[in-house]
Short mmCIF file of C-alpha atoms in Angstrom, two decimals:
data_model
loop_
_atom_site.label_atom_id
_atom_site.label_comp_id
_atom_site.label_asym_id
_atom_site.label_seq_id
_atom_site.Cartn_x
_atom_site.Cartn_y
_atom_site.Cartn_z
CA UNK A 1 -26.33 73.27 31.71
CA UNK A 2 -28.30 69.91 32.13
CA UNK A 3 -32.18 69.58 31.79
CA UNK A 4 -33.23 66.06 33.22
CA UNK A 5 -36.53 64.69 33.25
CA UNK A 6 -36.90 61.87 35.89
CA UNK A 7 -39.89 59.59 35.59
CA UNK A 8 -41.81 62.55 34.37
CA UNK A 9 -45.56 61.30 33.97
CA UNK A 10 -48.81 63.18 32.94
CA UNK A 11 -52.11 61.50 33.46
CA UNK A 12 -55.65 63.18 31.79
CA UNK A 13 -58.15 61.20 33.95
CA UNK A 14 -57.57 57.41 32.92
CA UNK A 15 -55.41 58.49 29.65
CA UNK A 16 -51.88 58.29 30.12
CA UNK A 17 -50.23 60.94 27.77
CA UNK A 18 -46.54 60.54 29.06
CA UNK A 19 -45.39 57.31 30.66
CA UNK A 20 -42.28 57.88 33.37
CA UNK A 21 -40.28 59.25 30.89
CA UNK A 22 -36.65 60.06 31.61
CA UNK A 23 -34.03 61.70 29.56
CA UNK A 24 -30.94 64.07 29.92
CA UNK A 25 -30.40 67.21 27.68
CA UNK A 26 -27.50 69.94 27.43
CA UNK A 27 -26.68 72.46 24.66
CA UNK A 28 -27.64 71.56 21.40
CA UNK A 29 -30.60 70.75 19.12
CA UNK A 30 -32.55 67.39 20.15
CA UNK A 31 -35.13 66.18 18.16
CA UNK A 32 -38.13 64.55 19.78
CA UNK A 33 -39.66 62.42 16.92
CA UNK A 34 -42.99 60.57 16.67
CA UNK A 35 -46.47 60.34 15.18
CA UNK A 36 -49.20 62.81 16.11
CA UNK A 37 -50.56 61.74 19.50
CA UNK A 38 -47.60 60.37 20.99
CA UNK A 39 -47.44 62.76 23.80
CA UNK A 40 -45.07 65.14 22.15
CA UNK A 41 -47.02 68.43 23.02
CA UNK A 42 -48.00 67.55 26.13
CA UNK A 43 -44.10 66.56 27.39
CA UNK A 44 -43.09 70.14 25.71
CA UNK A 45 -45.78 72.22 27.80
CA UNK A 46 -44.65 70.54 31.14
CA UNK A 47 -40.88 71.30 30.10
CA UNK A 48 -42.07 74.76 29.71
CA UNK A 49 -43.92 74.62 33.07
CA UNK A 50 -47.39 75.50 31.81
CA UNK A 51 -48.39 72.16 32.71
CA UNK A 52 -47.52 70.28 35.76
CA UNK A 53 -46.71 66.54 35.68
CA UNK A 54 -48.53 63.91 37.48
CA UNK A 55 -45.53 62.01 38.99
CA UNK A 56 -41.72 62.57 38.40
CA UNK A 57 -39.75 65.87 37.97
CA UNK A 58 -38.07 68.39 35.91
CA UNK A 59 -34.89 69.42 37.09
CA UNK A 60 -32.33 72.32 35.55
CA UNK A 61 -28.86 71.82 36.83
CA UNK A 62 -30.18 69.75 40.05
CA UNK A 63 -33.01 72.34 40.84
CA UNK A 64 -37.05 71.28 40.47
CA UNK A 65 -37.84 73.68 37.96
CA UNK A 66 -41.38 73.90 39.83
CA UNK A 67 -39.10 75.62 42.76
CA UNK A 68 -37.38 78.12 40.12
CA UNK A 69 -40.91 79.62 39.02
CA UNK A 70 -40.06 82.77 37.34
CA UNK A 71 -36.50 82.13 37.35
CA UNK A 72 -36.72 79.24 35.15
CA UNK A 73 -39.71 81.04 32.83
CA UNK A 74 -37.00 83.85 32.26
CA UNK A 75 -34.63 81.19 30.73
CA UNK A 76 -37.18 79.75 28.07
CA UNK A 77 -38.48 80.77 24.86
CA UNK A 78 -41.61 78.75 23.28
CA UNK A 79 -43.07 78.44 19.88
CA UNK A 80 -46.30 76.61 20.37
CA UNK A 81 -47.89 74.05 17.49
CA UNK A 82 -50.63 77.00 16.84
CA UNK A 83 -48.76 80.11 17.24
CA UNK A 84 -50.90 82.98 17.99
CA UNK A 85 -50.50 86.36 16.62
CA UNK A 86 -52.74 89.56 15.65
CA UNK A 87 -53.53 89.47 11.97
CA UNK A 88 -53.35 93.32 11.46
CA UNK A 89 -50.14 93.74 13.43
CA UNK A 90 -46.76 94.24 11.57
CA UNK A 91 -44.00 92.25 12.87
CA UNK A 92 -42.33 95.39 14.39
CA UNK A 93 -45.22 96.24 16.27
CA UNK A 94 -46.09 92.80 17.46
CA UNK A 95 -42.19 92.45 18.50
CA UNK A 96 -42.06 95.06 20.72
CA UNK A 97 -45.59 94.31 21.84
CA UNK A 98 -44.04 90.63 23.00
CA UNK A 99 -40.98 92.33 24.25
CA UNK A 100 -42.93 94.66 26.69
CA UNK A 101 -44.69 91.38 28.15
CA UNK A 102 -41.37 90.18 28.56
CA UNK A 103 -40.44 92.97 30.79
CA UNK A 104 -37.78 94.69 28.05
CA UNK A 105 -37.17 98.02 28.33
CA UNK A 106 -38.01 100.23 25.52
CA UNK A 107 -34.53 100.87 24.01
CA UNK A 108 -33.75 97.32 24.65
CA UNK A 109 -37.10 95.90 22.76
CA UNK A 110 -36.41 98.09 19.95
CA UNK A 111 -32.44 97.17 19.50
CA UNK A 112 -33.40 93.23 19.86
CA UNK A 113 -36.63 93.14 17.77
CA UNK A 114 -34.41 94.78 14.84
CA UNK A 115 -31.80 92.47 15.59
CA UNK A 116 -34.09 89.50 15.59
CA UNK A 117 -36.01 90.41 12.54
CA UNK A 118 -32.97 91.06 10.40
CA UNK A 119 -31.76 87.24 12.00
CA UNK A 120 -34.91 85.41 10.55
CA UNK A 121 -35.18 87.52 7.35
CA UNK A 122 -38.26 89.82 8.19
CA UNK A 123 -36.43 93.10 8.75
CA UNK A 124 -37.19 94.41 5.05
CA UNK A 125 -40.97 93.40 5.67
CA UNK A 126 -41.31 94.39 9.36
CA UNK A 127 -44.17 97.34 8.53
CA UNK A 128 -46.44 94.90 6.81
CA UNK A 129 -49.55 93.13 7.99
CA UNK A 130 -48.71 89.69 9.41
CA UNK A 131 -52.12 88.58 8.13
CA UNK A 132 -50.35 89.14 4.39
CA UNK A 133 -47.57 86.71 5.32
CA UNK A 134 -46.99 82.95 4.16
CA UNK A 135 -46.65 80.04 6.73
CA UNK A 136 -42.68 80.41 6.69
CA UNK A 137 -42.63 84.26 7.15
CA UNK A 138 -45.09 83.56 10.16
CA UNK A 139 -43.23 80.73 11.51
CA UNK A 140 -39.99 82.83 11.49
CA UNK A 141 -41.69 85.53 13.48
CA UNK A 142 -42.60 82.96 15.93
CA UNK A 143 -38.97 82.28 16.22
CA UNK A 144 -38.15 86.01 16.48
CA UNK A 145 -40.80 86.17 19.42
CA UNK A 146 -39.39 83.21 21.32
CA UNK A 147 -35.79 84.53 20.93
CA UNK A 148 -36.68 87.97 22.40
CA UNK A 149 -35.42 86.91 26.14
CA UNK A 150 -32.43 85.47 24.45
CA UNK A 151 -33.10 81.89 26.24
CA UNK A 152 -31.06 79.30 27.15
CA UNK A 153 -33.92 76.87 26.50
CA UNK A 154 -35.88 77.01 23.14
CA UNK A 155 -38.72 74.78 22.89
CA UNK A 156 -40.55 74.43 19.38
CA UNK A 157 -43.65 72.30 18.68
CA UNK A 158 -44.18 70.79 15.16
CA UNK A 159 -42.17 74.42 13.95
CA UNK A 160 -42.22 73.69 10.34
CA UNK A 161 -45.78 71.80 10.16
CA UNK A 162 -47.54 73.03 7.04
CA UNK A 163 -44.12 74.66 5.17
CA UNK A 164 -42.81 74.08 1.88
CA UNK A 165 -39.65 72.23 1.36
CA UNK A 166 -37.70 75.54 0.70
CA UNK A 167 -39.20 77.43 3.69
CA UNK A 168 -38.70 73.93 5.52
CA UNK A 169 -34.74 73.74 4.84
CA UNK A 170 -34.31 77.82 5.74
CA UNK A 171 -36.33 77.38 8.93
CA UNK A 172 -34.31 73.98 9.90
CA UNK A 173 -30.79 76.00 8.99
CA UNK A 174 -32.06 78.88 11.11
CA UNK A 175 -32.68 76.51 14.11
CA UNK A 176 -29.02 74.87 13.92
CA UNK A 177 -27.34 78.40 13.73
CA UNK A 178 -29.60 79.37 17.12
CA UNK A 179 -28.30 76.15 18.84
CA UNK A 180 -24.80 76.51 19.48
CA UNK A 181 -25.32 78.05 23.16
CA UNK A 182 -28.43 77.05 24.13
CA UNK A 183 -30.53 73.80 24.32
CA UNK A 184 -33.40 73.66 21.26
CA UNK A 185 -35.81 70.80 21.70
CA UNK A 186 -37.48 70.36 18.56
CA UNK A 187 -40.66 68.04 18.30
CA UNK A 188 -41.71 66.80 14.83
CA UNK A 189 -43.04 63.87 13.04
CA UNK A 190 -41.11 65.35 9.87
CA UNK A 191 -37.86 63.19 9.75
CA UNK A 192 -36.12 65.61 7.74
CA UNK A 193 -36.56 68.45 10.02
CA UNK A 194 -33.86 66.88 12.82
CA UNK A 195 -32.16 64.46 10.48
CA UNK A 196 -29.16 66.50 9.96
CA UNK A 197 -29.28 69.01 12.90
CA UNK A 198 -30.09 67.03 15.86
CA UNK A 199 -27.33 66.31 18.48
CA UNK A 200 -29.70 63.72 19.57
CA UNK A 201 -32.93 62.30 18.44
CA UNK A 202 -35.37 61.29 21.03
CA UNK A 203 -38.12 58.62 19.50
CA UNK A 204 -41.12 58.94 21.38
CA UNK A 205 -44.25 56.56 21.00
CA UNK A 206 -47.44 56.24 23.58
CA UNK A 207 -45.66 58.67 26.03
CA UNK A 208 -42.40 57.04 26.37
CA UNK A 209 -39.07 57.65 24.87
CA UNK A 210 -38.44 54.23 23.15
CA UNK A 211 -35.08 54.93 21.55
CA UNK A 212 -32.51 57.81 22.02
CA UNK A 213 -29.31 58.74 20.13
CA UNK A 214 -27.46 60.39 17.34
CA UNK A 215 -28.67 59.62 14.02
CA UNK A 216 -26.12 56.87 13.66
CA UNK A 217 -27.31 55.29 16.93
CA UNK A 218 -30.74 55.35 15.84
CA UNK A 219 -30.29 53.97 12.64
CA UNK A 220 -28.72 50.85 14.05
CA UNK A 221 -32.06 49.91 15.16
CA UNK A 222 -32.77 49.00 11.27
CA UNK A 223 -29.17 47.68 10.29
CA UNK A 224 -29.72 44.61 8.24
CA UNK A 225 -33.69 45.31 7.92
CA UNK A 226 -34.00 47.60 4.85
CA UNK A 227 -34.56 45.83 1.25
CA UNK A 228 -35.15 46.89 -2.11
CA UNK A 229 -36.56 44.90 -4.79
CA UNK A 230 -38.25 44.77 -8.21
CA UNK A 231 -41.52 42.80 -8.65
CA UNK A 232 -44.56 42.70 -10.73
CA UNK A 233 -47.16 45.17 -9.99
CA UNK A 234 -49.52 42.63 -8.65
CA UNK A 235 -47.01 41.26 -6.45
CA UNK A 236 -45.83 44.71 -5.37
CA UNK A 237 -49.86 45.36 -4.35
CA UNK A 238 -49.68 42.19 -2.08
CA UNK A 239 -46.33 43.26 -0.47
CA UNK A 240 -47.76 46.61 0.41
CA UNK A 241 -50.79 44.80 2.23
CA UNK A 242 -48.17 42.34 4.00
CA UNK A 243 -44.88 44.22 4.31
CA UNK A 244 -43.85 47.58 6.02
CA UNK A 245 -43.12 49.59 2.48
CA UNK A 246 -41.39 52.68 2.73
CA UNK A 247 -41.42 53.43 -1.12
CA UNK A 248 -42.78 52.40 -4.13
CA UNK A 249 -41.62 53.18 -7.31
CA UNK A 250 -43.06 52.00 -10.78
CA UNK A 251 -40.39 51.15 -13.32
CA UNK A 252 -40.30 49.69 -16.72
CA UNK A 253 -42.25 46.68 -18.10
CA UNK A 254 -44.61 46.77 -15.46
CA UNK A 255 -42.63 46.22 -12.56
CA UNK A 256 -42.47 48.07 -9.40
CA UNK A 257 -39.21 49.07 -7.24
CA UNK A 258 -40.31 48.46 -3.47
CA UNK A 259 -38.49 49.50 -0.36
CA UNK A 260 -39.43 47.09 2.67
CA UNK A 261 -38.41 47.44 6.17
CA UNK A 262 -38.54 44.20 7.56
CA UNK A 263 -36.42 41.61 9.72
CA UNK A 264 -36.60 38.88 6.98
CA UNK A 265 -35.42 39.04 3.18
CA UNK A 266 -39.41 40.40 1.52
CA UNK A 267 -38.34 38.15 -1.78
CA UNK A 268 -36.09 36.27 -3.43
CA UNK A 269 -34.90 39.24 -5.63
CA UNK A 270 -34.22 41.45 -2.39
CA UNK A 271 -31.04 43.14 -1.85
CA UNK A 272 -30.08 44.56 1.70
CA UNK A 273 -29.78 49.02 1.45
CA UNK A 274 -28.26 51.52 3.90
CA UNK A 275 -31.02 52.95 5.94
CA UNK A 276 -32.08 56.13 6.14
CA UNK A 277 -33.82 57.89 9.21
CA UNK A 278 -36.86 57.59 7.61
CA UNK A 279 -36.75 53.79 7.50
CA UNK A 280 -36.52 54.06 11.32
CA UNK A 281 -39.47 56.12 11.63
CA UNK A 282 -41.70 53.64 9.67
CA UNK A 283 -39.75 50.94 11.59
CA UNK A 284 -41.59 52.33 15.11
CA UNK A 285 -44.48 53.84 13.52
CA UNK A 286 -46.03 51.31 10.88
CA UNK A 287 -49.54 51.92 10.35
#
């Protein structure tokens, strides 16, 4: 399977939300990493055929998705950033309702709903009202409903926003397990969401993909530019104003350990350290 975005552009009046964006995706997890306002949600809505590009084309196996119509939408699963649900529904009732909207037969709906509720760890609470659920439980239900039609393309827009670290890890592992035979496009501004599970990371800024590749390839952008140094607290404050500082940790004797991302040595005592994906994010999205 090949999903190709060819110079996709989206304008809202004079505002350019997505700017001549091109990339190619296949099976696996693709992490769309960018700050809020980078154009991630607009891009995903176009991939889902909810919005139409102003210019350019989105093609599945060489065929424009606009020409495929329902055939393309039948291949999609979508979890939007603000997942809508009925608070007084139970997960079981909600899944059957969504299954009916997706055209599943009654027997298939029951079988698939139970299978997915088990997979996301909600089978035992399937008869409790959704309004009693934690944020992580609601997001897991969101994944389950997106998977009802066994999609070949799964689109997840900021799926871990607001989740605690434990739920985020569980959710991330769930996504990874679902990506073996399908394309998963996951947008986030949380680096850890994609650092370990993404086949490819797409760094998006101002409506464009400014860098893409594996985690290892992405890290090359900051090789030789990540430093750590221990300096007096007063000097640390000045450096934090002047440089791109990732981490700041107070140590003994009123001194501070700084992690700085910049081209040259930020202080005489600074030593180069191995970069991590968070350093890349700070490098591209400073301020």
